[in-house]
Tab-separated table of C-alpha atoms and ligand atoms in Angstrom:
chain	number	residue	atom	x	y	z
A	25	MET	CA	24.132	17.640	-31.581
A	26	THR	CA	22.352	18.984	-34.625
A	27	GLN	CA	19.044	20.782	-34.717
A	28	GLU	CA	17.777	17.846	-36.691
A	29	LYS	CA	18.660	15.430	-33.953
A	30	TRP	CA	17.016	17.637	-31.395
A	31	GLY	CA	13.925	17.545	-33.601
A	32	LEU	CA	13.904	13.768	-33.429
A	33	LEU	CA	14.455	13.795	-29.702
A	34	ARG	CA	11.563	16.169	-29.281
A	35	ASN	CA	9.298	13.579	-30.808
A	36	LYS	CA	10.416	11.057	-28.253
A	37	LEU	CA	9.794	13.519	-25.492
A	38	LEU	CA	6.335	14.135	-26.858
A	39	LYS	CA	5.566	10.474	-26.591
A	40	ALA	CA	6.969	10.248	-23.115
A	41	ILE	CA	5.257	13.215	-21.505
A	42	GLY	CA	2.124	13.726	-23.543
A	43	ARG	CA	0.885	16.496	-25.763
A	44	ASN	CA	-0.033	18.978	-23.037
A	45	ASN	CA	3.275	18.926	-21.228
A	46	TYR	CA	5.070	18.919	-24.496
A	47	THR	CA	3.345	21.989	-25.863
A	48	THR	CA	3.789	23.902	-22.645
A	49	TRP	CA	7.329	23.022	-21.737
A	50	ILE	CA	9.325	21.399	-24.527
A	51	GLU	CA	8.141	23.138	-27.657
A	52	PRO	CA	9.304	26.589	-26.539
A	53	LEU	CA	12.820	25.345	-25.855
A	54	GLU	CA	15.369	26.331	-28.474
A	55	PHE	CA	18.401	24.187	-28.683
A	56	GLN	CA	21.499	26.338	-28.998
A	57	GLU	CA	24.610	24.316	-28.583
A	58	LEU	CA	26.224	21.325	-27.019
A	59	GLN	CA	29.621	22.037	-25.618
A	60	ASP	CA	31.783	20.189	-23.123
A	61	GLY	CA	28.918	18.002	-22.143
A	62	VAL	CA	26.567	20.890	-21.496
A	63	ALA	CA	23.504	21.237	-23.672
A	64	VAL	CA	22.335	24.826	-23.786
A	65	PHE	CA	18.777	25.861	-24.503
A	66	SER	CA	17.211	29.234	-24.714
A	67	VAL	CA	13.916	29.655	-22.931
A	68	PRO	CA	11.430	32.510	-22.943
A	69	THR	CA	11.312	32.900	-19.154
A	70	ASN	CA	13.239	32.255	-16.013
A	71	PHE	CA	10.368	30.331	-14.542
A	72	MET	CA	10.207	28.083	-17.514
A	73	GLY	CA	13.869	27.223	-17.358
A	74	ASN	CA	13.486	26.320	-13.715
A	75	TYR	CA	10.481	24.202	-14.308
A	76	VAL	CA	11.965	22.244	-17.181
A	77	SER	CA	15.147	21.789	-15.265
A	78	GLN	CA	13.317	20.384	-12.262
A	79	ASN	CA	10.860	18.217	-14.046
A	80	PHE	CA	12.230	17.095	-17.332
A	81	ALA	CA	15.999	17.427	-17.117
A	82	ASP	CA	16.575	13.791	-16.352
A	83	LEU	CA	14.344	12.658	-19.113
A	84	ILE	CA	15.951	14.970	-21.657
A	85	LEU	CA	19.394	13.861	-20.555
A	86	TYR	CA	18.349	10.289	-20.767
A	87	GLU	CA	17.032	10.689	-24.299
A	88	MET	CA	20.080	12.564	-25.491
A	89	ASN	CA	22.460	9.999	-24.126
A	90	THR	CA	20.413	7.146	-25.473
A	91	ALA	CA	20.581	8.850	-28.843
A	92	GLY	CA	24.356	8.707	-28.645
A	93	GLU	CA	25.168	12.211	-27.408
A	94	SER	CA	27.370	12.658	-24.422
A	95	VAL	CA	25.584	15.159	-22.236
A	96	GLN	CA	26.239	15.689	-18.551
A	97	ARG	CA	23.946	18.560	-17.861
A	98	LEU	CA	21.546	21.093	-19.268
A	99	ALA	CA	21.666	24.841	-19.121
A	100	PHE	CA	18.852	27.246	-19.845
A	101	ARG	CA	19.278	30.826	-20.930
A	102	VAL	CA	16.579	33.376	-21.093
A	103	ALA	CA	16.424	34.501	-24.679
A	104	ALA	CA	17.761	38.020	-25.182
A	105	ASN	CA	14.696	39.214	-26.985
A	106	SER	CA	12.262	37.747	-24.554
A	107	PRO	CA	9.606	40.232	-23.542
A	108	VAL	CA	9.459	38.978	-19.973
A	109	ARG	CA	13.155	38.894	-19.574
A	110	PRO	CA	14.159	39.772	-16.059
A	111	ALA	CA	15.846	43.103	-15.597
A	112	ILE	CA	19.478	42.438	-16.055
A	113	ASP	CA	22.406	44.599	-16.812
A	114	ALA	CA	22.319	44.833	-20.566
A	115	THR	CA	26.032	45.272	-20.623
A	116	THR	CA	26.850	41.953	-18.990
A	117	ALA	CA	25.549	39.769	-21.737
A	118	ALA	CA	22.911	39.536	-24.314
A	119	ALA	CA	21.848	36.360	-22.688
A	120	GLN	CA	22.203	35.223	-19.156
A	121	VAL	CA	22.428	31.777	-17.796
A	122	VAL	CA	19.635	31.708	-15.293
A	123	THR	CA	19.197	28.120	-14.492
A	124	GLU	CA	22.348	26.286	-14.791
A	125	GLU	CA	21.799	22.951	-13.280
A	126	LYS	CA	23.862	22.434	-10.210
A	127	PRO	CA	26.876	20.575	-11.465
A	128	LYS	CA	25.773	16.959	-11.355
A	129	PRO	CA	28.582	15.053	-12.923
A	130	GLN	CA	26.930	11.720	-12.372
A	131	LEU	CA	23.555	12.806	-13.495
A	132	VAL	CA	23.670	10.636	-16.538
A	133	GLU	CA	24.923	7.727	-14.530
A	134	SER	CA	22.325	8.356	-11.926
A	135	GLY	CA	19.727	8.085	-14.641
A	136	ASN	CA	21.130	4.757	-15.599
A	137	ASP	CA	21.418	3.716	-11.995
A	138	ALA	CA	17.764	4.276	-11.564
A	139	LEU	CA	17.111	2.029	-14.494
A	140	GLU	CA	19.466	-0.585	-13.243
A	141	SER	CA	18.171	-0.596	-9.747
A	142	LEU	CA	14.757	-1.093	-11.248
A	143	GLN	CA	15.947	-4.117	-13.090
A	144	ALA	CA	17.833	-5.349	-10.137
A	145	ALA	CA	14.910	-6.000	-7.810
A	146	PRO	CA	16.686	-8.999	-6.401
A	147	LEU	CA	16.031	-12.362	-7.955
A	148	ASP	CA	16.451	-15.407	-5.781
A	149	ALA	CA	19.130	-17.609	-7.284
A	150	ARG	CA	17.294	-20.721	-6.154
A	151	PHE	CA	14.093	-19.892	-7.976
A	152	THR	CA	14.779	-21.323	-11.423
A	153	PHE	CA	12.863	-23.628	-13.734
A	154	ASP	CA	15.368	-26.333	-12.898
A	155	SER	CA	14.405	-26.342	-9.293
A	156	PHE	CA	10.674	-26.059	-9.953
A	157	VAL	CA	8.899	-29.386	-9.623
A	158	VAL	CA	6.012	-29.775	-12.007
A	159	GLY	CA	2.895	-31.698	-11.093
A	160	LYS	CA	-0.756	-31.714	-11.956
A	161	PRO	CA	-1.655	-28.722	-9.778
A	162	ASN	CA	0.833	-26.407	-11.410
A	163	GLU	CA	1.447	-27.781	-14.872
A	164	LEU	CA	-0.597	-25.165	-16.684
A	165	ALA	CA	1.007	-22.291	-14.830
A	166	HIS	CA	4.390	-23.829	-15.472
A	167	ALA	CA	3.743	-24.263	-19.190
A	168	ALA	CA	2.539	-20.668	-19.533
A	169	ALA	CA	5.568	-19.402	-17.614
A	170	ARG	CA	7.853	-21.418	-19.855
A	171	ARG	CA	6.220	-19.955	-22.912
A	172	VAL	CA	6.667	-16.323	-21.922
A	173	SER	CA	10.193	-17.037	-20.744
A	174	GLU	CA	11.166	-17.809	-24.322
A	175	GLY	CA	10.816	-14.122	-25.094
A	176	GLY	CA	9.181	-14.807	-28.409
A	177	PRO	CA	6.349	-12.760	-29.884
A	178	VAL	CA	3.818	-11.766	-27.263
A	179	THR	CA	0.875	-14.121	-27.578
A	180	PHE	CA	-1.010	-13.571	-24.355
A	181	ASN	CA	-0.886	-10.357	-22.498
A	182	PRO	CA	-0.880	-10.168	-19.577
A	183	LEU	CA	-0.038	-13.547	-18.136
A	184	VAL	CA	-1.667	-13.735	-14.740
A	185	LEU	CA	-0.523	-16.388	-12.293
A	186	TYR	CA	-2.656	-16.725	-9.224
A	187	GLY	CA	-2.927	-19.061	-6.277
A	188	GLY	CA	-2.656	-19.309	-2.527
A	189	VAL	CA	0.353	-18.574	-0.360
A	190	GLY	CA	3.473	-20.641	-0.923
A	191	LEU	CA	2.361	-22.365	-4.091
A	192	GLY	CA	5.213	-21.119	-6.228
A	193	LYS	CA	4.080	-17.860	-7.837
A	194	THR	CA	7.201	-15.939	-6.933
A	195	HIS	CA	9.338	-18.909	-7.792
A	196	LEU	CA	7.869	-19.060	-11.286
A	197	MET	CA	8.210	-15.331	-11.817
A	198	HIS	CA	11.875	-15.365	-10.869
A	199	ALA	CA	12.381	-18.385	-13.080
A	200	ILE	CA	10.957	-16.449	-16.012
A	201	ALA	CA	13.222	-13.501	-15.270
A	202	TRP	CA	16.331	-15.728	-15.042
A	203	GLU	CA	15.452	-17.465	-18.263
A	204	LEU	CA	14.885	-14.205	-20.115
A	205	LYS	CA	18.175	-12.863	-18.821
A	206	THR	CA	20.041	-15.662	-20.494
A	207	LYS	CA	17.942	-16.144	-23.596
A	208	ARG	CA	17.165	-12.528	-24.365
A	209	PRO	CA	19.802	-10.327	-22.748
A	210	ASP	CA	18.718	-7.573	-25.109
A	211	LEU	CA	15.388	-7.256	-23.352
A	212	ASN	CA	14.889	-4.921	-20.478
A	213	VAL	CA	13.190	-7.142	-17.906
A	214	LEU	CA	11.778	-5.568	-14.791
A	215	TYR	CA	10.605	-7.662	-11.873
A	216	LEU	CA	9.179	-6.082	-8.739
A	217	SER	CA	6.481	-6.551	-6.163
A	218	ALA	CA	3.348	-4.466	-6.320
A	219	GLU	CA	4.475	-2.994	-3.033
A	220	GLN	CA	7.733	-1.817	-4.578
A	221	PHE	CA	5.781	-0.402	-7.475
A	222	MET	CA	3.750	1.640	-5.046
A	223	TYR	CA	6.790	2.683	-3.102
A	224	ARG	CA	8.525	3.948	-6.203
A	225	PHE	CA	5.401	5.680	-7.365
A	226	VAL	CA	4.971	7.518	-4.061
A	227	GLN	CA	8.622	8.419	-4.011
A	228	ALA	CA	8.408	9.811	-7.525
A	229	LEU	CA	5.419	11.894	-6.524
A	230	ARG	CA	7.168	13.203	-3.465
A	231	GLU	CA	10.330	14.062	-5.318
A	232	ARG	CA	8.345	15.390	-8.222
A	233	ARG	CA	9.979	12.991	-10.598
A	234	MET	CA	6.888	11.536	-12.128
A	235	MET	CA	8.258	11.945	-15.596
A	236	ASP	CA	11.252	9.820	-14.766
A	237	PHE	CA	9.011	7.262	-13.201
A	238	LYS	CA	6.711	7.078	-16.167
A	239	HIS	CA	9.563	7.022	-18.545
A	240	LEU	CA	11.399	4.236	-16.786
A	241	PHE	CA	8.342	2.046	-16.490
A	242	ARG	CA	7.339	2.634	-20.065
A	243	SER	CA	10.751	1.728	-21.357
A	244	VAL	CA	10.799	-1.860	-20.128
A	245	ASP	CA	10.217	-4.776	-22.470
A	246	VAL	CA	8.917	-7.217	-19.892
A	247	LEU	CA	7.219	-6.007	-16.750
A	248	MET	CA	6.578	-8.417	-13.901
A	249	VAL	CA	4.561	-7.336	-10.909
A	250	ASP	CA	4.283	-9.797	-8.030
A	251	ASP	CA	1.382	-9.869	-5.579
A	252	VAL	CA	-0.734	-7.328	-7.389
A	253	GLN	CA	-3.523	-7.677	-4.821
A	254	PHE	CA	-1.413	-5.360	-2.729
A	255	ILE	CA	-2.507	-2.289	-4.678
A	256	ALA	CA	-6.185	-2.991	-4.106
A	257	GLY	CA	-7.760	-0.035	-2.363
A	258	LYS	CA	-4.758	2.188	-3.077
A	259	ASP	CA	-6.372	4.410	-5.587
A	260	SER	CA	-3.669	6.541	-7.080
A	261	THR	CA	-1.287	3.614	-7.293
A	262	GLN	CA	-3.928	1.621	-9.118
A	263	GLU	CA	-4.480	4.491	-11.453
A	264	GLU	CA	-0.802	4.739	-12.255
A	265	PHE	CA	-0.528	0.986	-12.600
A	266	PHE	CA	-3.413	1.047	-15.013
A	267	HIS	CA	-1.743	3.635	-17.203
A	268	THR	CA	1.601	1.900	-17.113
A	269	PHE	CA	-0.123	-1.323	-17.980
A	270	ASN	CA	-1.954	0.186	-20.927
A	271	ALA	CA	1.085	1.953	-22.273
A	272	LEU	CA	3.051	-1.290	-22.288
A	273	VAL	CA	0.272	-3.376	-23.773
A	274	ASP	CA	-0.091	-0.793	-26.525
A	275	GLN	CA	3.569	-1.253	-27.336
A	276	ASN	CA	3.097	-4.995	-27.305
A	277	LYS	CA	5.364	-5.470	-24.312
A	278	GLN	CA	4.896	-8.566	-22.183
A	279	ILE	CA	3.349	-8.128	-18.774
A	280	ILE	CA	3.337	-10.845	-16.107
A	281	ILE	CA	1.319	-10.485	-12.958
A	282	SER	CA	0.805	-12.616	-9.894
A	283	ALA	CA	-1.977	-12.426	-7.328
A	284	ASP	CA	-3.164	-14.465	-4.398
A	285	ARG	CA	-6.607	-14.945	-5.966
A	286	ALA	CA	-8.358	-14.593	-9.305
A	287	PRO	CA	-8.343	-10.975	-10.508
A	288	GLY	CA	-12.147	-10.853	-10.423
A	289	GLU	CA	-12.107	-11.745	-6.772
A	290	ILE	CA	-9.685	-9.140	-5.528
A	291	LYS	CA	-11.669	-6.746	-3.352
A	292	ASP	CA	-11.214	-3.035	-3.899
A	293	LEU	CA	-9.493	-3.507	-7.196
A	294	GLU	CA	-10.996	-1.176	-9.759
A	295	ASP	CA	-13.167	-2.840	-12.368
A	296	ARG	CA	-11.121	-1.473	-15.212
A	297	VAL	CA	-7.961	-2.937	-13.719
A	298	LYS	CA	-9.704	-6.260	-13.165
A	299	SER	CA	-10.956	-6.442	-16.697
A	300	ARG	CA	-7.540	-5.477	-18.036
A	301	LEU	CA	-5.971	-8.292	-16.063
A	302	GLN	CA	-8.534	-10.709	-17.355
A	303	CYS	CA	-7.953	-10.097	-20.996
A	304	GLY	CA	-4.775	-12.113	-21.182
A	305	LEU	CA	-4.126	-15.610	-19.992
A	306	VAL	CA	-5.174	-16.267	-16.420
A	307	VAL	CA	-3.887	-19.491	-14.910
A	308	ASP	CA	-4.055	-20.693	-11.361
A	309	LEU	CA	-1.693	-22.696	-9.230
A	310	HIS	CA	-3.843	-25.235	-7.433
A	311	PRO	CA	-3.118	-26.394	-3.931
A	312	THR	CA	-0.441	-29.089	-4.044
A	313	ASP	CA	-1.427	-32.731	-4.131
A	314	TYR	CA	0.393	-35.597	-2.495
A	315	GLU	CA	2.509	-36.497	-5.544
A	316	LEU	CA	3.683	-32.945	-6.085
A	317	ARG	CA	4.604	-32.545	-2.433
A	318	LEU	CA	6.555	-35.754	-2.521
A	319	GLY	CA	8.332	-34.632	-5.689
A	320	ILE	CA	9.280	-31.338	-4.112
A	321	LEU	CA	10.619	-33.101	-1.033
A	322	GLN	CA	12.682	-35.511	-3.089
A	323	ASN	CA	14.056	-32.645	-5.082
A	324	LYS	CA	15.021	-30.817	-1.916
A	325	VAL	CA	16.671	-33.858	-0.426
A	326	GLN	CA	18.797	-34.088	-3.537
A	327	GLN	CA	19.948	-30.520	-2.977
A	328	TYR	CA	20.596	-31.128	0.699
A	329	SER	CA	22.735	-34.140	-0.021
A	330	ASN	CA	25.468	-31.729	-1.122
A	331	THR	CA	25.390	-29.848	2.164
A	332	TYR	CA	24.911	-32.891	4.350
A	333	PRO	CA	26.603	-35.770	2.511
A	334	ASP	CA	26.553	-37.970	5.593
A	335	LEU	CA	22.874	-37.784	6.380
A	336	THR	CA	20.424	-40.468	5.401
A	337	ILE	CA	16.671	-40.573	5.434
A	338	ALA	CA	14.737	-43.629	6.457
A	339	ASP	CA	12.137	-45.019	4.110
A	340	GLY	CA	8.699	-43.604	4.572
A	341	VAL	CA	9.695	-40.286	6.097
A	342	LEU	CA	9.208	-38.209	2.979
A	343	GLU	CA	5.912	-39.958	2.254
A	344	PHE	CA	4.783	-39.242	5.786
A	345	LEU	CA	5.653	-35.552	5.440
A	346	ALA	CA	4.012	-35.233	2.043
A	347	HIS	CA	0.921	-36.768	3.496
A	348	ARG	CA	0.784	-34.797	6.668
A	349	ILE	CA	1.889	-31.314	5.707
A	350	SER	CA	-0.547	-30.165	3.103
A	351	THR	CA	-0.697	-26.464	3.852
A	352	ASN	CA	1.873	-24.891	1.632
A	353	VAL	CA	5.234	-25.603	0.103
A	354	ARG	CA	7.034	-23.097	2.236
A	355	VAL	CA	6.017	-24.973	5.354
A	356	LEU	CA	6.979	-28.242	3.772
A	357	GLU	CA	10.443	-26.915	2.884
A	358	GLY	CA	10.860	-25.410	6.308
A	359	ALA	CA	10.099	-28.760	7.910
A	360	LEU	CA	12.712	-30.477	5.827
A	361	THR	CA	15.302	-27.823	6.515
A	362	ARG	CA	14.724	-28.193	10.216
A	363	LEU	CA	14.959	-31.967	9.981
A	364	PHE	CA	18.310	-31.826	8.249
A	365	ALA	CA	19.727	-29.260	10.625
A	366	PHE	CA	18.557	-31.221	13.642
A	367	ALA	CA	19.768	-34.566	12.342
A	368	SER	CA	23.174	-33.175	11.553
A	369	LEU	CA	23.447	-31.728	15.055
A	370	VAL	CA	22.648	-34.959	16.787
A	371	GLY	CA	24.364	-37.073	14.102
A	372	ARG	CA	21.514	-39.443	13.528
A	373	GLU	CA	19.601	-40.823	10.629
A	374	ILE	CA	16.361	-39.042	9.832
A	375	ASP	CA	13.838	-41.630	10.846
A	376	MET	CA	10.227	-41.455	11.931
A	377	GLU	CA	11.044	-40.978	15.572
A	378	LEU	CA	13.356	-38.057	14.952
A	379	THR	CA	10.802	-36.592	12.580
A	380	GLN	CA	7.997	-36.777	15.143
A	381	ASP	CA	10.206	-35.190	17.805
A	382	CYS	CA	11.646	-32.502	15.718
A	383	LEU	CA	8.460	-31.475	13.919
A	384	ALA	CA	5.906	-31.945	16.687
A	385	ASP	CA	4.654	-28.375	16.428
A	386	VAL	CA	4.446	-28.352	12.625
A	387	LEU	CA	2.625	-31.647	12.586
A	388	ARG	CA	0.185	-30.508	15.226
A	389	ALA	CA	-0.553	-27.291	13.345
A	390	SER	CA	-1.211	-29.126	10.122
A	391	GLU	CA	-3.725	-31.366	11.833
A	392	ARG	CA	-6.144	-28.511	11.541
A	393	LYS	CA	-9.700	-29.758	11.427
A	394	ILE	CA	-12.223	-28.406	8.979
A	395	THR	CA	-15.410	-27.397	10.809
A	396	VAL	CA	-19.034	-27.554	9.756
A	397	GLU	CA	-19.334	-23.811	10.263
A	398	GLU	CA	-16.406	-23.187	7.995
A	399	ILE	CA	-17.944	-25.308	5.285
A	400	GLN	CA	-21.286	-23.525	5.591
A	401	ARG	CA	-19.566	-20.174	5.352
A	402	LYS	CA	-17.464	-21.120	2.347
A	403	VAL	CA	-20.413	-22.593	0.516
A	404	SER	CA	-22.660	-19.619	1.093
A	405	ASP	CA	-19.885	-17.291	-0.066
A	406	TYR	CA	-19.328	-19.401	-3.099
A	407	TYR	CA	-22.977	-19.418	-4.148
A	408	ASN	CA	-23.467	-15.870	-3.046
A	409	ILE	CA	-26.296	-16.595	-0.671
A	410	ARG	CA	-26.707	-15.842	3.001
A	411	LEU	CA	-25.449	-18.200	5.661
A	412	SER	CA	-28.927	-18.163	7.179
A	413	ASP	CA	-30.359	-19.447	3.921
A	414	ILE	CA	-28.090	-22.488	4.023
A	415	ILE	CA	-29.101	-23.318	7.549
A	416	GLY	CA	-32.693	-22.052	7.425
A	417	PRO	CA	-35.876	-23.789	6.270
A	418	LYS	CA	-36.249	-22.386	2.734
A	419	ARG	CA	-36.806	-25.077	0.147
A	420	LEU	CA	-36.133	-23.118	-2.994
A	421	ARG	CA	-33.793	-24.920	-5.354
A	422	SER	CA	-31.356	-22.003	-5.238
A	423	TYR	CA	-30.873	-22.656	-1.523
A	424	ALA	CA	-31.513	-26.395	-1.386
A	425	ARG	CA	-28.734	-27.299	-3.799
A	426	PRO	CA	-25.982	-25.336	-2.047
A	427	ARG	CA	-27.272	-26.749	1.251
A	428	GLN	CA	-26.837	-30.284	-0.109
A	429	VAL	CA	-23.374	-29.425	-1.348
A	430	ALA	CA	-22.496	-28.195	2.116
A	431	MET	CA	-23.853	-31.361	3.715
A	432	TYR	CA	-21.911	-33.472	1.326
A	433	LEU	CA	-18.709	-31.621	2.115
A	434	CYS	CA	-19.372	-31.959	5.857
A	435	LYS	CA	-19.722	-35.688	5.432
A	436	GLN	CA	-16.537	-35.880	3.381
A	437	LEU	CA	-14.286	-33.479	5.232
A	438	THR	CA	-15.294	-33.708	8.877
A	439	SER	CA	-15.713	-36.618	11.235
A	440	ARG	CA	-19.232	-35.536	12.217
A	441	SER	CA	-21.998	-38.096	12.109
A	442	LEU	CA	-25.117	-37.567	10.009
A	443	PRO	CA	-27.315	-36.634	13.000
A	444	GLU	CA	-24.691	-34.162	14.178
A	445	ILE	CA	-24.540	-32.594	10.737
A	446	GLY	CA	-28.335	-32.443	10.603
A	447	ARG	CA	-28.414	-30.631	13.929
A	448	ARG	CA	-26.057	-27.980	12.658
A	449	PHE	CA	-28.201	-27.444	9.586
A	450	GLY	CA	-31.115	-25.994	11.506
A	451	GLY	CA	-32.042	-29.212	13.290
A	452	ARG	CA	-32.691	-31.340	10.238
A	453	ASP	CA	-33.167	-35.064	10.428
A	454	HIS	CA	-30.266	-37.369	9.614
A	455	THR	CA	-32.225	-38.867	6.684
A	456	THR	CA	-32.390	-35.435	5.126
A	457	VAL	CA	-28.641	-35.207	5.348
A	458	MET	CA	-28.215	-38.677	3.917
A	459	HIS	CA	-30.519	-37.813	1.042
A	460	GLY	CA	-28.532	-34.633	0.337
A	461	VAL	CA	-25.217	-36.452	0.373
A	462	LYS	CA	-26.553	-39.112	-2.008
A	463	ARG	CA	-28.032	-36.496	-4.330
A	464	ILE	CA	-24.663	-34.715	-4.703
A	465	GLU	CA	-22.860	-37.999	-5.232
A	466	GLU	CA	-25.189	-38.703	-8.144
A	467	LEU	CA	-25.015	-35.223	-9.568
A	468	LYS	CA	-21.216	-35.219	-9.458
A	469	SER	CA	-21.153	-37.763	-12.233
A	470	THR	CA	-23.926	-36.266	-14.351
A	471	ASP	CA	-23.603	-32.530	-13.833
A	472	GLY	CA	-20.223	-31.051	-14.674
A	473	GLN	CA	-20.999	-27.779	-12.970
A	474	ILE	CA	-21.806	-29.426	-9.648
A	475	ALA	CA	-18.704	-31.577	-9.924
A	476	GLU	CA	-16.630	-28.473	-10.477
A	477	ASP	CA	-18.284	-26.567	-7.628
A	478	VAL	CA	-17.639	-29.378	-5.195
A	479	GLU	CA	-14.069	-29.717	-6.309
A	480	MET	CA	-13.373	-25.995	-6.033
A	481	LEU	CA	-14.896	-25.839	-2.582
A	482	ARG	CA	-13.077	-28.874	-1.369
A	483	ARG	CA	-9.808	-27.466	-2.577
A	484	SER	CA	-10.318	-24.106	-1.026
A	485	LEU	CA	-11.363	-25.731	2.284
A	486	GLU	CA	-8.309	-27.953	2.328
A	487	ALA	CA	-5.903	-25.227	1.308
B	7	LIG	P1	4.171	-17.776	-3.476
B	7	LIG	O1	4.882	-16.659	-4.134
B	7	LIG	O2	3.127	-18.416	-4.348
B	7	LIG	O3	3.629	-17.442	-2.126
B	7	LIG	P2	6.802	-18.981	-3.509
B	7	LIG	O4	7.039	-18.921	-4.946
B	7	LIG	O5	7.466	-17.991	-2.654
B	7	LIG	O6	5.211	-18.936	-3.216
B	7	LIG	O7	7.114	-20.452	-2.987
B	7	LIG	C1	7.313	-20.763	-1.638
B	7	LIG	C2	8.439	-21.751	-1.519
B	7	LIG	O8	8.052	-22.999	-2.042
B	7	LIG	C3	9.665	-21.333	-2.278
B	7	LIG	O9	10.810	-21.658	-1.556
B	7	LIG	C4	9.598	-22.136	-3.559
B	7	LIG	O10	10.866	-22.434	-4.082
B	7	LIG	C5	8.905	-23.389	-3.100
B	7	LIG	N1	8.082	-24.016	-4.141
B	7	LIG	C6	6.784	-23.771	-4.425
B	7	LIG	N2	6.347	-24.510	-5.444
B	7	LIG	C7	7.383	-25.261	-5.807
B	7	LIG	C8	7.594	-26.275	-6.826
B	7	LIG	N3	6.597	-26.652	-7.636
B	7	LIG	N4	8.809	-26.841	-6.914
B	7	LIG	C9	9.815	-26.464	-6.086
B	7	LIG	N5	9.697	-25.547	-5.140
B	7	LIG	C10	8.501	-24.949	-4.975
B	8	LIG	MG1	5.162	-14.698	-3.563
């Protein structure tokens, strides 16, 4: 390795570790020679050699090897003319090797391993675009995912996919990763959960390998972090995430994030992180509708027909399931899996009777009733007013309108009668309830905001 090359490498190190670290630790290093895979540096002090060896050796090795040098380890010698040179026998040598790294023959490999294991956060082979059924509730998220999976120029950064449990966020993220792996094998794609991010971060702190950590995360081309709500309230992880995020955005690297709710609504997530997440494209996966659920079931049945070629499904069973199990796709899939397993055990066709028997518990659980109290709570949260103001006597428009929305939803989503609803709204008369319900019905067609509010609330109540 030439001095010139070392000069170039130093610039990379500067970028990776920042000006302060660089000036203190890297600048004073003098490259001496590279022989038999050992790169030798002279350092002014013993302490310094130790420090660099512990904190930056992996990074330096990584950079050297990436630049085409074959280096297995680093050695640091205290320069002969160093004023703080430890007292050593002047006759032994003009320079002494003070901090030879313990022989670590696989150090270079272990650097690469770390990178590979980062990339290899396991991807589920079933989660591809092929197996993802597109419907109205997820078409936008799907289209956005498709776009970033092409690996073209970064147009929106980050892409944030959010939505409730089991609606396909992880599936879409894996699909993107698979697609990128085939289309752009040159790109370094890193998928991991926010929890894994935190775990690695804490581990790096503990092992004092923050530089490696930073370096690895800043060297990816596409970073995908699943379930980012997990880092809410975990301050130092958020901080690190924020810096990683910024460093990658600055380099125009694609970032893809998922969360179980809109970034702005994640509690205990720092404002600066929130606003960073919001400056790209934020798309939500809506709760599934009947058609999508049916599509997913049909798709699954197709897959099962390979495993269970002899099994048949009676007409109406899938429709029944799509209608009755509206919680989340995972539950829907689980139900179908159980049906197939059961039917193959008893060697029968999957008909309504078998379905009712086999899925009694699932069907009962999904019969969950929406309560008036639940609606009142959701509506007051949504409009940011107190529950007591929804129920209480205040007539201000800012309370009256949400109250009417709540009444309307009670009428639509519960089996309560108007007088019953009135009673639960602070003992109001049933005509008041009727008036409120009518009013919202009218407004839904004239006032887009009200229509949207009602739709959002209904969805979140039914989810
Ligand atoms: P999330 O990460 O949003 O909680 P997942 O991506 O883990 O949800 O999805 C849960 C299950 O439902 C997975 O098995 C996934 O394959 C399946 N799934 C969800 N949405 C779809 C869809 N649109 N088409 C096919 N399968 C889906
Ligand atoms: Mg998930």
